[in-house]
Coordinates of C-alpha atoms in Angstrom, one line a residue:
M1 CA 136.3 36.0 114.1
M2 CA 133.2 37.9 115.1
L3 CA 131.0 35.3 113.3
E4 CA 132.7 32.4 115.2
Y5 CA 132.2 34.2 118.5
S6 CA 128.5 34.8 117.7
A7 CA 128.1 31.2 116.8
Y8 CA 129.7 30.2 120.1
I9 CA 127.4 32.4 122.1
I10 CA 124.3 31.0 120.3
L11 CA 125.5 27.4 120.9
L12 CA 126.1 28.2 124.6
I13 CA 122.6 29.7 124.9
Q14 CA 121.1 26.7 123.3
I15 CA 122.9 24.3 125.7
V16 CA 121.7 26.4 128.6
L17 CA 118.1 26.4 127.3
I18 CA 118.1 22.7 126.7
H19 CA 119.5 22.0 130.2
E20 CA 116.9 24.3 131.8
S21 CA 114.1 22.8 129.7
T22 CA 115.2 19.3 130.8
A23 CA 115.5 20.3 134.4
S24 CA 112.1 22.0 134.2
L25 CA 110.5 18.8 132.9
F26 CA 112.1 16.8 135.7
S27 CA 111.1 19.2 138.4
D28 CA 107.5 19.4 137.1
E29 CA 107.3 15.6 137.1
C30 CA 108.7 15.6 140.7
L31 CA 106.3 18.1 142.1
R32 CA 103.4 16.4 140.3
H33 CA 103.5 13.8 143.1
G34 CA 101.9 16.2 145.6
L35 CA 102.8 18.1 148.8
K36 CA 105.2 15.4 150.0
S37 CA 107.7 16.0 147.2
Y38 CA 110.6 18.4 146.8
Y39 CA 112.8 19.3 143.8
D40 CA 116.4 20.2 144.8
P41 CA 118.0 22.4 142.1
T42 CA 121.5 22.1 143.7
T43 CA 121.7 18.4 143.0
D44 CA 119.0 18.1 140.3
S45 CA 117.2 15.6 142.4
C46 CA 113.6 14.8 143.4
W47 CA 112.7 13.7 147.0
I48 CA 109.4 12.0 147.6
V49 CA 108.1 11.0 151.0
E50 CA 106.4 7.6 151.3
T51 CA 104.1 7.6 154.4
T52 CA 103.4 3.8 154.3
P53 CA 105.6 2.5 157.1
F54 CA 108.2 -0.1 156.2
T55 CA 111.3 -1.7 157.8
Y56 CA 114.6 -0.5 156.2
D57 CA 115.0 -3.4 153.8
Q58 CA 111.4 -3.1 152.7
A59 CA 111.8 0.7 152.1
K60 CA 114.8 0.2 149.9
S61 CA 112.7 -1.9 147.5
H62 CA 109.9 0.6 147.2
C63 CA 111.4 3.7 145.6
N64 CA 109.5 3.3 142.3
H65 CA 107.4 6.5 142.2
M66 CA 108.8 8.0 139.0
P67 CA 108.8 5.8 135.9
G68 CA 111.9 6.3 133.8
Y69 CA 114.1 7.0 136.8
D70 CA 116.0 4.6 139.1
G71 CA 115.1 5.5 142.7
H72 CA 116.9 5.0 146.0
L73 CA 116.5 6.1 149.6
A74 CA 117.4 9.8 149.9
F75 CA 120.9 11.2 150.4
P76 CA 120.6 14.3 152.5
K77 CA 124.3 15.1 152.4
T78 CA 124.3 18.6 153.9
L79 CA 122.8 20.2 157.0
N80 CA 120.6 22.3 154.7
H81 CA 119.2 19.0 153.2
S82 CA 118.4 17.8 156.7
W83 CA 116.6 21.0 157.4
I84 CA 114.5 20.6 154.1
L85 CA 113.5 17.1 155.1
Y86 CA 112.2 18.4 158.5
T87 CA 110.6 21.7 157.5
K88 CA 109.5 21.4 153.8
L89 CA 108.7 17.7 153.7
G90 CA 107.6 17.1 157.2
A91 CA 109.5 13.9 157.3
P92 CA 111.3 13.4 160.7
D93 CA 112.2 9.9 161.8
S94 CA 112.2 8.6 158.3
W95 CA 114.6 6.1 156.7
I96 CA 117.3 7.5 154.4
G97 CA 119.9 5.9 152.3
L98 CA 122.8 5.8 154.8
Q99 CA 124.1 2.4 156.1
H100 CA 126.9 1.0 158.2
F101 CA 129.1 -1.5 156.3
G102 CA 131.5 -2.6 159.1
S103 CA 131.1 -5.2 161.8
S104 CA 128.3 -4.9 164.4
T105 CA 130.9 -3.9 167.0
T106 CA 132.2 -0.8 165.0
V107 CA 128.9 1.1 164.5
S108 CA 130.4 4.2 166.1
N109 CA 133.1 4.4 163.5
K110 CA 131.8 7.2 161.2
S111 CA 134.2 6.2 158.4
E112 CA 132.2 2.9 157.9
W113 CA 128.9 4.7 157.1
Y114 CA 128.2 5.1 153.4
W115 CA 125.6 6.5 151.0
T116 CA 125.0 3.6 148.6
Y117 CA 124.1 4.3 144.9
P118 CA 121.9 2.0 142.8
D119 CA 124.9 1.0 140.7
G120 CA 126.9 -0.1 143.8
R121 CA 129.0 3.0 144.3
K122 CA 129.6 4.1 147.9
E123 CA 130.4 7.5 149.4
I124 CA 131.3 8.2 153.1
A125 CA 128.9 10.5 154.9
A126 CA 130.3 13.8 156.4
D127 CA 130.9 13.7 160.2
A128 CA 129.0 17.0 160.7
L129 CA 125.7 15.4 159.7
W130 CA 125.5 13.2 162.8
K131 CA 123.3 14.2 165.7
G132 CA 125.0 14.5 169.1
S133 CA 126.8 11.2 170.0
Y134 CA 125.5 9.3 167.0
P135 CA 126.1 6.9 165.4
T136 CA 125.9 4.6 168.5
T137 CA 123.5 1.7 167.8
G138 CA 122.0 0.0 164.8
E139 CA 123.3 0.0 161.3
C140 CA 120.7 2.1 159.4
A141 CA 120.1 5.9 159.5
M142 CA 117.1 8.1 159.9
S143 CA 116.3 11.8 159.4
S144 CA 116.3 14.0 162.5
G145 CA 113.3 13.7 164.9
N146 CA 113.4 17.5 165.5
N147 CA 114.8 20.6 163.9
V148 CA 118.4 20.0 164.8
N149 CA 119.6 19.6 161.2
S150 CA 121.3 16.2 161.8
L151 CA 120.8 12.4 161.4
Y152 CA 120.8 9.5 163.8
S153 CA 121.3 5.7 163.6
T154 CA 119.0 2.9 164.7
A155 CA 118.4 -0.8 164.1
C156 CA 117.5 -1.7 160.5
T157 CA 114.7 -4.0 161.9
A158 CA 113.3 -1.2 164.1
I159 CA 109.6 -0.4 164.1
P160 CA 108.4 0.3 160.5
A161 CA 108.7 4.0 159.6
K162 CA 108.1 6.4 156.8
F163 CA 110.9 6.8 154.2
I164 CA 112.2 9.3 151.7
C165 CA 113.0 8.3 148.1
Q166 CA 115.4 10.2 145.8
Y167 CA 115.4 10.3 142.0
D168 CA 118.2 11.9 140.1
S169 CA 117.8 13.4 136.7
S170 CA 121.1 11.7 135.7
T171 CA 119.4 8.2 136.0
A172 CA 116.8 8.9 133.3
H173 CA 116.6 6.0 130.9
H174 CA 114.4 4.7 128.2
E175 CA 111.3 3.5 129.9
T176 CA 109.8 0.3 128.5
T177 CA 106.1 -0.3 128.4
L178 CA 106.3 -2.9 131.1
E179 CA 108.3 -0.6 133.4
H180 CA 105.8 2.1 133.0
K181 CA 102.8 -0.2 133.7
C182 CA 104.6 -1.7 136.7
K183 CA 105.7 1.6 138.4
Q184 CA 102.2 3.1 138.1
Q185 CA 100.8 0.5 140.6
N186 CA 101.6 0.8 144.3
Q187 CA 101.4 -2.9 145.0
W188 CA 103.6 -4.0 142.1
F189 CA 107.4 -4.4 142.3
W190 CA 109.9 -3.5 139.6
W191 CA 113.2 -5.5 139.7
N192 CA 115.6 -3.4 137.6
D193 CA 118.3 -6.1 137.4
D194 CA 116.1 -8.4 135.4
K195 CA 113.9 -5.6 133.9
S196 CA 110.9 -7.5 135.2
C197 CA 107.6 -6.7 137.0
L198 CA 106.4 -8.7 140.0
L199 CA 102.9 -9.1 141.4
L200 CA 101.9 -10.8 144.6
D201 CA 98.6 -12.7 144.8
T202 CA 97.8 -13.5 148.5
L203 CA 95.1 -16.1 147.9
M204 CA 96.3 -19.6 148.8
R205 CA 96.7 -22.0 145.9
Y206 CA 98.3 -25.3 144.9
P207 CA 101.4 -24.8 142.7
L208 CA 100.0 -26.3 139.6
Y209 CA 97.1 -23.8 139.7
A210 CA 99.2 -20.8 141.0
Q211 CA 101.1 -20.7 137.8
L212 CA 98.0 -20.3 135.7
M213 CA 97.1 -17.1 137.6
C214 CA 100.0 -15.1 136.1
T215 CA 97.8 -13.2 133.6
H216 CA 97.7 -9.8 135.4
I217 CA 99.4 -7.9 132.5
P218 CA 97.8 -8.6 129.1
G219 CA 100.5 -8.7 126.4
Y220 CA 103.1 -10.3 128.7
R221 CA 103.4 -14.0 129.4
G222 CA 103.8 -14.4 133.2
H223 CA 105.5 -17.1 135.2
L224 CA 106.2 -17.9 138.8
V225 CA 109.1 -15.8 139.9
F226 CA 112.7 -16.8 139.1
I227 CA 115.1 -15.9 142.0
K228 CA 118.6 -16.3 140.7
T229 CA 120.5 -13.9 143.0
I230 CA 120.5 -13.5 146.8
E231 CA 119.9 -9.8 146.3
K232 CA 116.7 -10.5 144.5
M233 CA 115.6 -13.0 147.2
N234 CA 116.2 -10.4 150.0
A235 CA 114.3 -7.7 148.1
L236 CA 111.4 -10.0 147.3
N237 CA 111.1 -11.2 150.8
A238 CA 111.0 -7.5 151.9
F239 CA 108.3 -7.0 149.3
R240 CA 106.4 -10.0 150.7
N241 CA 106.8 -8.8 154.3
A242 CA 105.0 -5.6 153.5
A243 CA 101.8 -7.6 153.1
V244 CA 99.4 -8.3 156.0
S245 CA 100.4 -11.6 157.8
P246 CA 103.3 -12.5 155.5
Y247 CA 103.3 -16.1 154.2
Y248 CA 105.2 -18.3 151.8
F249 CA 105.1 -17.7 148.1
W250 CA 105.6 -20.2 145.2
T251 CA 108.6 -19.7 142.9
G252 CA 109.3 -21.1 139.4
L253 CA 111.9 -23.5 140.9
N254 CA 111.0 -27.2 140.5
R255 CA 112.8 -30.5 140.9
D256 CA 112.9 -33.4 138.4
K257 CA 110.9 -36.4 139.4
N258 CA 112.5 -39.5 141.1
M259 CA 115.6 -37.7 142.4
T260 CA 117.4 -39.4 145.3
S261 CA 118.8 -36.1 146.6
G262 CA 116.8 -33.0 147.6
K263 CA 119.4 -30.7 146.0
A264 CA 119.6 -32.5 142.7
G265 CA 117.6 -32.0 139.6
L266 CA 116.6 -28.4 140.3
F267 CA 115.5 -26.2 137.4
W268 CA 113.5 -23.1 136.6
R269 CA 110.4 -23.9 134.5
R270 CA 109.8 -21.4 131.8
F271 CA 106.2 -20.6 130.7
D272 CA 106.7 -22.8 127.6
G273 CA 107.7 -25.9 129.7
Y274 CA 111.4 -25.8 129.0
K275 CA 113.8 -26.2 131.9
E276 CA 116.7 -24.0 132.8
G277 CA 119.2 -25.7 135.2
F278 CA 119.9 -24.2 138.7
N279 CA 123.0 -24.7 140.9
L280 CA 121.8 -24.2 144.4
N281 CA 125.3 -24.6 145.9
A282 CA 126.5 -21.6 143.9
F283 CA 123.5 -19.6 145.0
L284 CA 123.1 -20.6 148.6
P285 CA 126.1 -22.6 149.6
G286 CA 125.1 -22.4 153.3
Q287 CA 121.6 -23.8 152.8
T288 CA 122.0 -27.3 154.4
S289 CA 118.3 -28.0 155.0
H290 CA 114.8 -27.3 153.7
L291 CA 115.5 -28.9 150.3
D292 CA 115.7 -32.5 151.6
T293 CA 112.5 -34.2 150.5
P294 CA 112.7 -35.8 147.0
G295 CA 109.1 -36.1 145.8
A296 CA 108.2 -32.7 147.1
D297 CA 109.1 -31.1 143.9
N298 CA 107.8 -27.5 144.1
M299 CA 109.7 -24.7 145.8
F300 CA 108.6 -21.8 147.8
S301 CA 110.6 -19.0 149.4
W302 CA 110.5 -18.0 153.0
T303 CA 112.9 -15.3 154.4
D304 CA 116.4 -16.1 152.9
Y305 CA 116.1 -19.7 151.7
F306 CA 114.1 -22.1 149.4
E307 CA 111.9 -24.9 150.8
D308 CA 110.3 -27.7 149.0
W309 CA 106.7 -29.0 149.2
Y310 CA 104.2 -31.3 147.5
D311 CA 101.7 -30.6 144.7
A312 CA 99.0 -30.3 147.4
G313 CA 100.9 -27.6 149.3
W314 CA 99.4 -24.1 149.9
A315 CA 101.2 -20.8 149.3
W316 CA 100.8 -17.4 147.8
T317 CA 101.6 -16.7 144.1
L318 CA 104.4 -14.3 143.1
C319 CA 104.2 -13.7 139.3
E320 CA 107.0 -12.3 137.2
Y321 CA 106.6 -10.5 133.8
E322 CA 109.5 -9.8 131.5
E323 CA 109.7 -7.3 128.5
T324 CA 111.0 -10.1 126.2
L325 CA 108.0 -12.3 126.8
R326 CA 105.5 -10.2 124.8
Y327 CA 102.5 -11.3 122.7
A328 CA 99.6 -9.5 121.1
P329 CA 96.7 -9.5 123.6
T330 CA 93.1 -9.8 122.5
L331 CA 90.4 -7.4 123.6
L332 CA 88.9 -10.1 125.9
D333 CA 92.3 -10.8 127.4
I334 CA 92.7 -7.1 128.2
Q335 CA 89.2 -6.7 129.7
C336 CA 89.4 -9.9 131.7
A337 CA 92.6 -8.7 133.4
S338 CA 90.9 -5.4 134.4
L339 CA 88.2 -7.2 136.5
S340 CA 88.2 -6.9 140.3
L341 CA 86.2 -10.1 140.8
P342 CA 88.1 -13.4 140.9
H343 CA 88.8 -14.3 137.3
L344 CA 91.0 -16.5 135.1
Y345 CA 91.8 -16.0 131.4
Y346 CA 92.5 -19.5 130.1
Q347 CA 92.5 -21.0 126.5
G348 CA 90.5 -18.2 124.9
S349 CA 87.9 -17.9 127.7
C350 CA 87.5 -15.5 130.6
Y351 CA 86.0 -17.1 133.7
V352 CA 84.6 -14.9 136.4
R353 CA 83.2 -15.9 139.8
Q354 CA 80.2 -13.9 141.1
E355 CA 79.7 -14.4 144.8
S356 CA 76.0 -13.3 144.9
S357 CA 73.7 -16.2 145.8
V358 CA 70.9 -16.4 143.3
T359 CA 68.7 -19.1 141.6
Y360 CA 69.9 -20.7 138.3
D361 CA 67.5 -18.7 136.1
V362 CA 68.7 -15.4 137.7
A363 CA 72.3 -16.4 137.3
K364 CA 71.9 -17.0 133.6
K365 CA 70.9 -13.4 133.1
F366 CA 73.7 -11.8 135.1
C367 CA 76.8 -12.8 133.1
T368 CA 77.3 -9.2 132.0
H369 CA 80.7 -8.4 133.5
I370 CA 82.4 -7.6 130.2
D371 CA 80.9 -5.2 127.7
G372 CA 80.8 -6.3 124.1
F373 CA 80.9 -10.1 124.9
N374 CA 77.9 -12.3 125.4
G375 CA 78.4 -14.0 128.7
R376 CA 77.2 -17.5 129.6
L377 CA 77.3 -19.7 132.7
A378 CA 80.6 -21.6 132.5
V379 CA 80.8 -24.6 130.2
L380 CA 83.0 -27.2 132.0
H381 CA 82.7 -30.2 129.7
N382 CA 85.7 -32.2 131.1
S383 CA 87.3 -33.1 134.4
E384 CA 90.3 -30.7 133.8
L385 CA 88.0 -27.6 133.5
V386 CA 85.9 -28.7 136.5
R387 CA 89.1 -29.0 138.7
L388 CA 90.5 -25.8 137.2
M389 CA 87.4 -23.8 138.2
Y390 CA 87.4 -25.3 141.7
F391 CA 91.1 -24.9 142.5
T392 CA 91.5 -21.4 141.0
L393 CA 88.2 -19.6 141.5
T394 CA 86.4 -21.4 144.3
L395 CA 88.6 -22.9 146.9
P396 CA 91.1 -20.0 147.2
T397 CA 88.3 -17.3 147.6
G398 CA 86.9 -18.9 150.8
G399 CA 83.4 -18.4 149.5
A400 CA 80.7 -21.1 149.0
D401 CA 82.1 -24.3 147.6
S402 CA 79.3 -24.8 145.1
T403 CA 78.4 -22.7 142.1
H404 CA 76.0 -22.6 139.2
V405 CA 77.4 -23.7 135.9
G406 CA 75.8 -23.8 132.4
L407 CA 74.5 -27.4 132.2
E408 CA 70.8 -28.2 132.0
R409 CA 68.6 -31.3 131.3
L410 CA 66.7 -30.2 128.2
N411 CA 65.1 -33.6 127.4
T412 CA 63.4 -35.3 130.3
T413 CA 61.8 -38.2 128.4
G414 CA 64.6 -40.7 128.8
A415 CA 66.5 -42.2 131.7
A416 CA 67.5 -40.0 134.6
D417 CA 71.1 -39.7 133.4
T418 CA 70.2 -38.6 129.8
G419 CA 69.1 -35.4 128.1
Y420 CA 71.8 -33.1 129.5
Y421 CA 73.3 -30.3 127.4
W422 CA 75.9 -27.6 127.9
I423 CA 74.3 -24.2 127.1
L424 CA 76.6 -22.4 124.7
G425 CA 74.5 -19.3 124.1
N426 CA 72.8 -18.0 120.9
G427 CA 70.6 -21.0 120.9
Q428 CA 73.5 -23.5 120.6
T429 CA 73.9 -26.5 122.9
L430 CA 76.5 -29.2 123.4
P431 CA 75.4 -32.7 124.5
V432 CA 77.1 -34.3 127.5
T433 CA 79.5 -37.0 126.4
D434 CA 82.0 -37.1 129.2
F435 CA 80.5 -38.2 132.6
T436 CA 83.8 -38.5 134.5
P437 CA 83.4 -35.0 136.1
F438 CA 80.2 -36.0 137.8
Y439 CA 79.9 -37.1 141.4
P440 CA 78.9 -40.8 141.8
G441 CA 75.1 -41.1 141.4
H442 CA 74.9 -38.0 139.2
P443 CA 73.3 -36.9 136.9
N444 CA 70.1 -38.0 138.7
G445 CA 67.3 -36.4 136.7
K446 CA 67.4 -32.9 138.3
I447 CA 67.3 -30.1 135.8
C448 CA 70.2 -27.9 136.8
T449 CA 73.8 -28.4 137.7
I450 CA 76.3 -27.0 140.2
L451 CA 80.1 -27.4 140.6
S452 CA 80.5 -28.7 144.1
N453 CA 84.0 -29.2 145.3
Y454 CA 85.6 -30.6 142.1
Y455 CA 82.6 -32.6 140.9
L456 CA 79.4 -31.8 139.0
T457 CA 76.1 -32.6 140.8
T458 CA 72.6 -32.1 139.5
Y459 CA 70.1 -30.3 141.7
E460 CA 66.9 -28.2 141.9
C461 CA 67.1 -25.0 139.9
T462 CA 65.6 -23.0 142.8
Y463 CA 68.7 -23.4 145.0
Q464 CA 70.5 -20.1 145.5
R465 CA 74.2 -20.3 144.9
P466 CA 77.1 -18.1 143.6
F467 CA 77.9 -18.7 139.9
I468 CA 80.8 -18.8 137.4
C469 CA 80.4 -16.9 134.1
E470 CA 82.4 -17.5 130.9
Y471 CA 83.2 -15.0 128.1
V472 CA 84.6 -16.5 124.9
E473 CA 86.8 -15.1 122.2
P474 CA 84.8 -14.9 119.0
T475 CA 87.5 -17.0 117.2
K476 CA 88.2 -19.4 120.0
G477 CA 89.3 -22.7 118.6
T478 CA 90.0 -21.6 115.1
H479 CA 93.2 -19.5 115.4
F480 CA 96.7 -20.3 116.5
R481 CA 99.2 -18.1 118.3
I482 CA 102.9 -18.7 118.3
N483 CA 104.5 -18.7 121.7
A484 CA 106.7 -15.6 122.3
N485 CA 110.5 -15.8 122.5
T486 CA 110.7 -19.6 121.8
A487 CA 112.3 -21.8 119.3
N488 CA 113.0 -25.6 119.1
M489 CA 109.9 -26.4 121.0
K490 CA 109.2 -29.7 122.6
A491 CA 107.0 -32.6 121.6
I492 CA 105.2 -34.9 124.1
P493 CA 104.8 -38.3 122.5
Q494 CA 102.0 -39.6 124.8
F495 CA 99.9 -36.5 124.1
I496 CA 100.2 -36.5 120.3
L497 CA 96.8 -37.2 118.8
K498 CA 97.9 -37.4 115.1
V499 CA 100.9 -37.0 112.9
Y500 CA 100.8 -35.5 109.4
D501 CA 103.7 -35.5 107.0
D502 CA 104.2 -33.2 104.0
L503 CA 101.8 -30.4 105.1
T504 CA 103.3 -27.4 103.2
L505 CA 102.1 -24.7 105.6
Q506 CA 101.5 -24.2 109.4
E507 CA 98.0 -23.1 108.4
S508 CA 97.4 -26.5 106.9
C509 CA 98.5 -28.1 110.1
G510 CA 96.2 -25.8 112.1
Y511 CA 93.3 -26.7 109.8
Q512 CA 93.7 -30.4 110.7
C513 CA 93.7 -29.4 114.4
T514 CA 90.3 -27.6 114.1
K515 CA 88.7 -30.8 113.0
E516 CA 89.8 -32.6 116.2
P517 CA 87.7 -31.7 119.3
D518 CA 90.6 -32.7 121.6
C519 CA 93.4 -30.8 119.7
R520 CA 94.6 -27.8 121.7
S521 CA 97.9 -27.1 120.0
I522 CA 100.2 -28.0 117.1
V523 CA 103.9 -28.2 116.7
Y524 CA 105.2 -27.7 113.1
N525 CA 108.5 -28.1 111.4
E526 CA 108.9 -25.9 108.4
K527 CA 111.9 -27.8 107.0
T528 CA 110.5 -31.3 107.2
R529 CA 106.8 -30.1 106.9
N530 CA 105.9 -32.4 109.7
C531 CA 102.8 -31.6 111.8
L532 CA 101.9 -32.9 115.2
L533 CA 98.4 -32.4 116.7
Q534 CA 98.5 -32.3 120.5
S535 CA 96.0 -32.5 123.3
V536 CA 97.9 -30.0 125.6
D537 CA 98.8 -26.4 125.3
S538 CA 101.8 -24.5 126.5
N539 CA 100.4 -23.9 130.0
M540 CA 101.5 -27.5 130.7
L541 CA 98.9 -27.9 133.4
Y542 CA 99.1 -31.6 133.9
V543 CA 102.3 -32.4 132.1
K544 CA 105.2 -33.5 134.4
S545 CA 108.7 -32.5 133.5
A546 CA 109.8 -36.1 132.9
N547 CA 107.5 -36.3 130.0
I548 CA 109.1 -33.5 128.0
V549 CA 111.5 -34.3 125.2
S550 CA 113.2 -31.9 122.9
A551 CA 111.9 -31.4 119.4
P552 CA 114.5 -29.4 117.5
G553 CA 113.2 -27.4 114.6
Y554 CA 109.6 -27.4 115.7
T555 CA 107.6 -24.3 116.7
W556 CA 104.6 -24.6 119.1
Y557 CA 101.3 -22.9 118.4
D558 CA 98.4 -22.7 120.9
R559 CA 94.9 -22.9 119.7
Y560 CA 92.6 -20.1 121.0

């Protein structure tokens, strides 16, 4: 009996020590956030003050300070809690997690005010917490503006204010790599329902080019945001409204071509080109306008509705990254994403725009943005790349609309439009064979070349211009990478270069692609051993949805 009692005591001590150790770790993590944080041992909660002023709806979406914990606006449920907010945190007149859930005419009814938990649970606030005659106006609550130990109500759309976030040790969960990355950045937004991270790019771009900018997080394939619930739409618009001069942002919602109704043919376009149908009437049954222009097949979000626009429309870019869409990033991919200058990682190259105006010879020496890679002035040997550099790195930045690129006239003995070569670096050159990217009348015998608008023009090398550098994967064009989380990929008949039957391995199919200058990807069927060489990759830059057909059993590999 004595042995059993001793074992019980030892077990009890171990449980206590484990609890205290866990609480200690949580409290240490809480206090690590600085003077504006407080660990409450009575509730095992952490309070953190956010001094950036937001409206109430915006504040609700920004409690993401502690990775591994689900945050919400603070619940000061006792008078002592209110006193702590005022004295220890110095947070008077700050938003807290108390809201009215009745009609606008019954705000004074204290039984309709609730603390709302992240999982949807609600709890009525105690009457004693209210200051004086409150609640009287508005449907959101704030901490006391003086040391009175009570709360008051105001309009949710009142002037932006500080807010207090609360993190409970009981909400601790396994933190994914993506969640950790996302919550470490102040301007990134974690949407817990979809386990996705969202980033807002406030440069104005056309939709076809906006989707190519979703490369902020190496190792995760990004896409324009999918908004499948009204709760997510409201949260993201609050996130958008926190930016300076809020504007529209593109979504991943598209419409099939040649629709007769604006609300027909809507779908979410995945990064690999597949389409996921969308029922607008089930999502926004009251939206009777804004999607009424067949032919304007790209959708942006503004406040609480979708609106359609044409390919040439301008908007911000809201990218979404999901844990399931992982891939193995290269070193160049990682280093490219870390640059603060305008940049784009595309098909195994990192393109970087340098705004400094210099001569051509100086520009050639200053492609040194990425350690370990020999940079060169950008090689833009077809119209697609020329347009890509203009619409992603030139036009949106608002800088000079002409930039140095890596094209020179090395042989001046022939006609004025001959002797031009792309400078690849390490003594290698590529002769110009495609003249479609040139402006009419060019090349005209001048030695150097600039990208002007979305054409190439030849000019004097002494002109001072910004420049675009290119850094290339050492294995670019010789390796193939399977698209993450995809199966039964699609084939695009009009973009198939060649078809091979009875190739026993995907590597054999890839080898055939390396011998074709225009081959950018392959689709391979292991069962039939059929190989298709294609001139497009999974970014689907210029491929319209109507061109896509299913290819069951095939897997898509991009060349890089």
